[in-house]
Amino acid sequence: MLLLITFSVVCVPLLSGASTADPAPDRLASHLVSGLAQVCLSEARSSLCGPVERLETQLEELLEKMQTLPPSCPPGWRQQGSSCFFIPPQTATWLQAHHYCALLDGRARLGSVHPATHGLVRELVAASDSDRVWIGLIQLPGRRWGWVDGSPLDYTDWRRGGPTFRGEHCAHIYGPRNSLEGWNDTECDRDRHFLCEIRLDLQ
């Protein structure tokens, strides 16, 4: 504030005088007026631009900190290790569910189940009040099964007698509203609830 008052009281008259002075003033006086005017303009520029430059610096520092933060689960998702899981309230076919997970979060796919995560998956399925929940397991050529995220098939929980390999190429987990337990293979065009997963270690 003091700098702006100084600019108004001292600099403005000088600038004004510099523009209306005699066209043939004393050379020393002319240099003095010109020099003082430049000083006033420089000081005014510093007082106005300084806060903006500081804000720009603070914003750049904040963006750098955000880029170094580790990836995290969205609100409402449950984390186990490097995976986030969520069961939406909607039902869909297997393929629709796969796309819907990606719509919820661009990082998400139908979930895979592994030794470190099967406990949380069971807990989420039990809390979903669903009879069947799609997972990201599909039948591959050669009567093999694989996860859509490419992770190893290091854990299974097929119900007794499964999988049957009778043209049923997608897998679901039986939920609490069903008397059966474990995983089952079935037709992919059935409407089911579904398990979405975000792999934080793939970000």
JSON list of C-alpha atoms in Angstrom, two decimals, residues 113 154-164 170-174 180-186:
[
{"chain": "A", "resi": 113, "resn": "VAL", "atom": "CA", "xyz": [-9.18, -63.34, -7.04]},
{"chain": "A", "resi": 154, "resn": "ASP", "atom": "CA", "xyz": [-3.02, -69.08, -8.60]},
{"chain": "A", "resi": 155, "resn": "TYR", "atom": "CA", "xyz": [-6.27, -69.51, -6.68]},
{"chain": "A", "resi": 156, "resn": "THR", "atom": "CA", "xyz": [-9.63, -71.13, -7.51]},
{"chain": "A", "resi": 157, "resn": "ASP", "atom": "CA", "xyz": [-12.76, -71.92, -5.53]},
{"chain": "A", "resi": 158, "resn": "TRP", "atom": "CA", "xyz": [-14.88, -73.96, -7.94]},
{"chain": "A", "resi": 159, "resn": "ARG", "atom": "CA", "xyz": [-17.95, -75.57, -6.46]},
{"chain": "A", "resi": 160, "resn": "ARG", "atom": "CA", "xyz": [-17.99, -79.35, -6.42]},
{"chain": "A", "resi": 161, "resn": "GLY", "atom": "CA", "xyz": [-18.02, -80.70, -9.95]},
{"chain": "A", "resi": 162, "resn": "GLY", "atom": "CA", "xyz": [-17.03, -77.42, -11.61]},
{"chain": "A", "resi": 163, "resn": "PRO", "atom": "CA", "xyz": [-16.19, -76.16, -14.07]},
{"chain": "A", "resi": 164, "resn": "THR", "atom": "CA", "xyz": [-18.37, -78.19, -16.43]},
{"chain": "A", "resi": 170, "resn": "CYS", "atom": "CA", "xyz": [-17.74, -67.01, -17.86]},
{"chain": "A", "resi": 171, "resn": "ALA", "atom": "CA", "xyz": [-17.44, -67.43, -14.10]},
{"chain": "A", "resi": 172, "resn": "HIS", "atom": "CA", "xyz": [-19.35, -66.05, -11.15]},
{"chain": "A", "resi": 173, "resn": "ILE", "atom": "CA", "xyz": [-19.25, -66.43, -7.37]},
{"chain": "A", "resi": 174, "resn": "TYR", "atom": "CA", "xyz": [-22.34, -67.66, -5.57]},
{"chain": "A", "resi": 180, "resn": "LEU", "atom": "CA", "xyz": [-24.61, -73.04, -3.32]},
{"chain": "A", "resi": 181, "resn": "GLU", "atom": "CA", "xyz": [-21.09, -71.84, -2.57]},
{"chain": "A", "resi": 182, "resn": "GLY", "atom": "CA", "xyz": [-17.90, -71.22, -4.50]},
{"chain": "A", "resi": 183, "resn": "TRP", "atom": "CA", "xyz": [-17.39, -70.40, -8.18]},
{"chain": "A", "resi": 184, "resn": "ASN", "atom": "CA", "xyz": [-19.46, -71.60, -11.11]},
{"chain": "A", "resi": 185, "resn": "ASP", "atom": "CA", "xyz": [-19.15, -71.40, -14.89]},
{"chain": "A", "resi": 186, "resn": "THR", "atom": "CA", "xyz": [-22.23, -70.20, -16.78]}
]
